[in-house]
């Protein structure tokens, strides 16, 4: 709608920062507890209501992935969710509205109907409120709509090799945030080169951003107009000028000119 409204106004620059179906890829896990915490912070911070929250967790097949998912499911079951002023302080509070919570529960049910296997069921914690427990659902091998579920619902996909992990991560029309947990420097260099996203982190949560760094995405996540320090580049316009401290005749006049 905004794009249509700006059509033909070539003197105005439109900067869009939209949603994302953000992937978080796990490779080798030297510290399982640290990996679990990074996933919790990426997927469920603010109740999953940040544009850079991880929506898809891409985990290797085999024992490493199995153990990680077991530990993650256990941590999810013990995550404290309550009102914003509760004591002790919760990890997150309610969603923005009861209607938003209803939509997340419907999304979980739809994924389960498509064949998803629930590892941690998202449930309403208090009647007639927007308080939802975190949800974790394995959707490996399923054909799913490329949708951003804006809340505490994390989808799991298992991969067999590194190339498949990259392919799954890039299998979205969005391109806002992405993250890699584990791996070596060579894995990170390859991930950074091949991943299609505007905000890419290694061994750090996907949520949060530095005011000194660009912030934006590609595809249907935006038109790659990074904000923060770089906003000055599209909030101003370049000016070209030639100048001299004094006005004087050149040593030689141009052909055809006499003074």
Short mmCIF file of C-alpha atoms in Angstrom, two decimals:
data_model
loop_
_atom_site.label_atom_id
_atom_site.label_comp_id
_atom_site.label_asym_id
_atom_site.label_seq_id
_atom_site.Cartn_x
_atom_site.Cartn_y
_atom_site.Cartn_z
CA UNK A 1 0.00 0.00 0.00
CA UNK A 2 2.80 2.41 0.90
CA UNK A 3 4.65 1.48 -2.28
CA UNK A 4 1.58 2.33 -4.37
CA UNK A 5 1.12 5.64 -2.55
CA UNK A 6 4.73 6.59 -3.26
CA UNK A 7 4.58 5.58 -6.92
CA UNK A 8 5.67 8.36 -9.23
CA UNK A 9 7.08 10.50 -6.41
CA UNK A 10 10.68 10.05 -7.51
CA UNK A 11 11.86 12.84 -5.21
CA UNK A 12 10.95 10.79 -2.12
CA UNK A 13 12.80 7.75 -0.81
CA UNK A 14 10.75 5.02 0.85
CA UNK A 15 12.46 3.02 3.60
CA UNK A 16 10.62 -0.15 4.68
CA UNK A 17 11.47 -2.49 7.57
CA UNK A 18 8.90 -5.27 7.61
CA UNK A 19 8.58 -8.78 9.05
CA UNK A 20 10.66 -11.92 8.86
CA UNK A 21 10.48 -15.71 9.04
CA UNK A 22 13.90 -15.75 10.65
CA UNK A 23 16.06 -18.92 10.75
CA UNK A 24 18.43 -19.93 13.56
CA UNK A 25 20.81 -22.69 12.43
CA UNK A 26 22.56 -24.95 14.96
CA UNK A 27 25.73 -26.76 13.95
CA UNK A 28 28.15 -28.19 16.52
CA UNK A 29 27.26 -27.35 20.12
CA UNK A 30 30.33 -27.06 22.39
CA UNK A 31 28.21 -25.70 25.26
CA UNK A 32 24.66 -27.04 25.24
CA UNK A 33 23.39 -24.76 28.02
CA UNK A 34 24.72 -21.69 26.22
CA UNK A 35 23.04 -22.86 23.01
CA UNK A 36 19.72 -23.35 24.81
CA UNK A 37 19.90 -19.87 26.36
CA UNK A 38 20.70 -18.30 22.99
CA UNK A 39 17.68 -20.06 21.46
CA UNK A 40 15.37 -18.94 24.28
CA UNK A 41 16.54 -15.34 23.91
CA UNK A 42 16.23 -15.48 20.13
CA UNK A 43 12.79 -17.07 19.94
CA UNK A 44 10.92 -16.01 23.05
CA UNK A 45 12.28 -12.64 24.21
CA UNK A 46 9.35 -10.21 24.57
CA UNK A 47 7.06 -13.16 24.01
CA UNK A 48 8.40 -13.59 20.49
CA UNK A 49 7.07 -10.13 19.62
CA UNK A 50 10.19 -8.70 18.00
CA UNK A 51 10.72 -8.55 14.26
CA UNK A 52 14.12 -10.25 14.64
CA UNK A 53 12.89 -13.15 16.78
CA UNK A 54 13.84 -16.59 15.49
CA UNK A 55 10.82 -18.36 13.99
CA UNK A 56 12.58 -21.46 12.64
CA UNK A 57 15.18 -23.55 14.48
CA UNK A 58 17.26 -25.63 12.07
CA UNK A 59 18.96 -28.50 13.92
CA UNK A 60 21.11 -31.42 12.70
CA UNK A 61 19.72 -34.93 12.63
CA UNK A 62 21.30 -37.39 15.05
CA UNK A 63 22.32 -37.37 18.73
CA UNK A 64 23.58 -33.77 18.84
CA UNK A 65 20.24 -32.42 17.67
CA UNK A 66 18.26 -34.88 19.79
CA UNK A 67 20.06 -33.91 23.00
CA UNK A 68 19.72 -30.21 22.23
CA UNK A 69 15.98 -30.47 21.63
CA UNK A 70 15.53 -32.45 24.84
CA UNK A 71 17.39 -29.78 26.79
CA UNK A 72 15.47 -27.00 25.03
CA UNK A 73 12.11 -28.65 25.74
CA UNK A 74 13.06 -28.99 29.40
CA UNK A 75 14.10 -25.32 29.60
CA UNK A 76 10.87 -24.26 27.92
CA UNK A 77 8.81 -26.19 30.48
CA UNK A 78 10.53 -24.23 33.26
CA UNK A 79 10.43 -20.80 31.63
CA UNK A 80 8.62 -18.32 33.90
CA UNK A 81 5.81 -16.52 32.08
CA UNK A 82 3.57 -14.14 34.03
CA UNK A 83 2.27 -10.58 34.22
CA UNK A 84 4.82 -7.81 33.69
CA UNK A 85 4.90 -6.77 37.37
CA UNK A 86 4.92 -10.28 38.83
CA UNK A 87 7.51 -11.41 41.36
CA UNK A 88 9.81 -13.04 40.60
CA UNK A 89 10.17 -11.23 37.31
CA UNK A 90 9.02 -13.29 34.31
CA UNK A 91 11.03 -13.96 31.17
CA UNK A 92 8.14 -12.44 29.24
CA UNK A 93 4.58 -11.32 29.88
CA UNK A 94 1.41 -11.42 27.81
CA UNK A 95 1.06 -10.86 24.11
CA UNK A 96 -0.19 -7.52 22.82
CA UNK A 97 -3.82 -8.68 22.91
CA UNK A 98 -6.07 -11.65 23.58
CA UNK A 99 -6.82 -11.74 19.84
CA UNK A 100 -3.10 -12.09 19.10
CA UNK A 101 -2.88 -14.98 21.55
CA UNK A 102 -5.89 -16.63 19.92
CA UNK A 103 -4.17 -16.35 16.54
CA UNK A 104 -1.02 -18.04 17.85
CA UNK A 105 -3.00 -20.94 19.30
CA UNK A 106 -4.79 -21.31 15.97
CA UNK A 107 -1.44 -21.31 14.16
CA UNK A 108 -0.13 -24.08 16.41
CA UNK A 109 -3.26 -26.14 15.77
CA UNK A 110 -2.91 -25.62 12.01
CA UNK A 111 0.73 -26.74 12.05
CA UNK A 112 -0.22 -29.82 14.06
CA UNK A 113 -3.00 -30.61 11.59
CA UNK A 114 -0.45 -30.43 8.75
CA UNK A 115 1.62 -33.10 10.50
CA UNK A 116 3.75 -31.16 12.97
CA UNK A 117 4.88 -32.96 16.10
CA UNK A 118 4.49 -30.84 19.24
CA UNK A 119 7.58 -30.96 21.47
CA UNK A 120 6.36 -28.29 23.87
CA UNK A 121 2.72 -27.26 23.64
CA UNK A 122 1.84 -23.59 23.72
CA UNK A 123 -1.08 -23.08 26.10
CA UNK A 124 -3.04 -20.18 27.55
CA UNK A 125 -1.87 -19.82 31.15
CA UNK A 126 -4.79 -17.77 32.47
CA UNK A 127 -8.32 -17.69 31.09
CA UNK A 128 -9.28 -14.60 29.08
CA UNK A 129 -5.68 -13.33 29.02
CA UNK A 130 -2.93 -13.15 26.42
CA UNK A 131 -0.46 -15.11 28.57
CA UNK A 132 0.88 -18.00 26.50
CA UNK A 133 3.52 -20.56 27.36
CA UNK A 134 6.26 -21.06 24.71
CA UNK A 135 5.56 -23.52 21.93
CA UNK A 136 8.01 -25.80 20.11
CA UNK A 137 6.85 -27.90 17.16
CA UNK A 138 8.81 -30.17 14.80
CA UNK A 139 7.76 -29.57 11.19
CA UNK A 140 10.61 -31.43 9.46
CA UNK A 141 9.74 -32.46 5.92
CA UNK A 142 6.40 -30.65 5.84
CA UNK A 143 5.30 -28.16 3.19
CA UNK A 144 4.27 -25.08 5.14
CA UNK A 145 3.07 -21.59 4.33
CA UNK A 146 5.89 -19.06 4.57
CA UNK A 147 4.33 -17.11 7.43
CA UNK A 148 5.68 -15.17 10.39
CA UNK A 149 3.95 -16.27 13.60
CA UNK A 150 4.46 -13.19 15.76
CA UNK A 151 4.65 -14.74 19.19
CA UNK A 152 6.22 -17.53 21.29
CA UNK A 153 5.96 -20.30 18.69
CA UNK A 154 9.17 -21.86 17.34
CA UNK A 155 9.23 -24.36 14.47
CA UNK A 156 11.95 -27.03 14.29
CA UNK A 157 13.44 -28.42 11.08
CA UNK A 158 16.08 -31.16 11.06
CA UNK A 159 18.83 -31.25 8.42
CA UNK A 160 21.22 -33.93 7.15
CA UNK A 161 24.14 -31.84 5.89
CA UNK A 162 25.40 -28.27 5.85
CA UNK A 163 24.14 -27.45 2.36
CA UNK A 164 20.64 -28.57 3.34
CA UNK A 165 20.82 -26.37 6.45
CA UNK A 166 21.63 -23.33 4.30
CA UNK A 167 18.88 -24.24 1.83
CA UNK A 168 16.29 -24.54 4.61
CA UNK A 169 17.41 -21.27 6.16
CA UNK A 170 17.03 -19.44 2.85
CA UNK A 171 13.69 -21.07 2.02
CA UNK A 172 11.63 -17.96 2.73
CA UNK A 173 10.48 -14.91 0.83
CA UNK A 174 11.64 -12.82 3.78
CA UNK A 175 15.21 -11.84 4.65
CA UNK A 176 15.42 -9.86 7.87
CA UNK A 177 17.47 -11.77 10.49
CA UNK A 178 19.37 -15.05 10.69
CA UNK A 179 21.71 -16.68 13.17
CA UNK A 180 24.26 -19.47 13.48
CA UNK A 181 25.00 -21.30 16.72
CA UNK A 182 28.20 -23.31 16.88
CA UNK A 183 30.50 -24.28 14.05
CA UNK A 184 33.99 -23.10 13.19
CA UNK A 185 35.17 -19.81 11.71
CA UNK A 186 35.05 -21.35 8.23
CA UNK A 187 31.40 -22.33 8.80
CA UNK A 188 30.56 -18.79 9.89
CA UNK A 189 32.34 -17.26 6.90
CA UNK A 190 30.38 -19.55 4.58
CA UNK A 191 27.11 -18.85 6.39
CA UNK A 192 27.61 -15.10 6.26
CA UNK A 193 28.38 -15.27 2.54
CA UNK A 194 25.45 -17.51 1.57
CA UNK A 195 22.64 -16.54 3.93
CA UNK A 196 20.01 -14.18 2.55
CA UNK A 197 19.33 -11.73 5.37
CA UNK A 198 20.22 -8.20 6.42
CA UNK A 199 21.03 -8.96 10.10
CA UNK A 200 23.22 -12.04 10.64
CA UNK A 201 24.68 -13.12 14.01
CA UNK A 202 27.05 -15.87 15.17
CA UNK A 203 26.74 -17.37 18.66
CA UNK A 204 24.58 -14.40 19.64
CA UNK A 205 20.82 -14.07 19.93
CA UNK A 206 19.01 -12.77 16.85
CA UNK A 207 17.12 -10.17 18.90
CA UNK A 208 18.54 -6.79 19.73
CA UNK A 209 20.54 -4.45 17.55
CA UNK A 210 23.33 -1.91 17.88
CA UNK A 211 22.52 1.71 17.11
CA UNK A 212 25.86 1.88 15.30
CA UNK A 213 25.03 -0.94 12.90
CA UNK A 214 22.75 -1.09 9.86
CA UNK A 215 19.29 -2.54 10.44
CA UNK A 216 17.09 -3.78 7.63
CA UNK A 217 16.34 -6.70 5.37
CA UNK A 218 15.85 -7.97 1.85
CA UNK A 219 13.01 -9.69 0.02
CA UNK A 220 9.66 -9.07 1.70
CA UNK A 221 11.43 -7.95 4.88
CA UNK A 222 12.07 -4.53 3.36
CA UNK A 223 13.87 -2.60 0.68
CA UNK A 224 17.33 -2.75 2.23
CA UNK A 225 17.34 0.77 3.62
CA UNK A 226 19.39 0.21 6.79
CA UNK A 227 18.68 2.55 9.66
CA UNK A 228 20.80 3.61 12.68
CA UNK A 229 23.92 5.56 11.65
CA UNK A 230 23.23 4.83 7.97
CA UNK A 231 19.85 6.58 8.08
CA UNK A 232 21.67 9.86 7.36
CA UNK A 233 22.43 8.54 3.87
CA UNK A 234 18.77 8.45 2.86
CA UNK A 235 17.45 11.29 5.05
CA UNK A 236 19.72 13.74 3.23
CA UNK A 237 20.77 14.27 -0.38
CA UNK A 238 24.25 14.60 -1.91
CA UNK A 239 25.41 17.95 -3.22
CA UNK A 240 28.16 18.43 -5.81
CA UNK A 241 30.02 21.75 -5.89
CA UNK A 242 33.10 23.46 -7.36
CA UNK A 243 34.53 26.48 -5.53
CA UNK A 244 37.36 29.03 -5.42
CA UNK A 245 38.29 31.54 -2.75
CA UNK A 246 38.54 34.35 -5.32
CA UNK A 247 37.26 35.26 -8.75
CA UNK A 248 39.94 35.78 -11.41
CA UNK A 249 40.54 35.47 -15.14
CA UNK A 250 42.34 32.38 -16.36
CA UNK A 251 45.79 32.75 -17.90
CA UNK A 252 44.32 31.98 -21.31
CA UNK A 253 40.85 32.94 -22.50
CA UNK A 254 38.66 30.36 -24.21
CA UNK A 255 38.72 30.40 -28.06
CA UNK A 256 36.41 33.08 -29.50
CA UNK A 257 36.34 35.25 -26.36
CA UNK A 258 37.99 38.72 -26.14
CA UNK A 259 37.81 40.94 -23.09
#
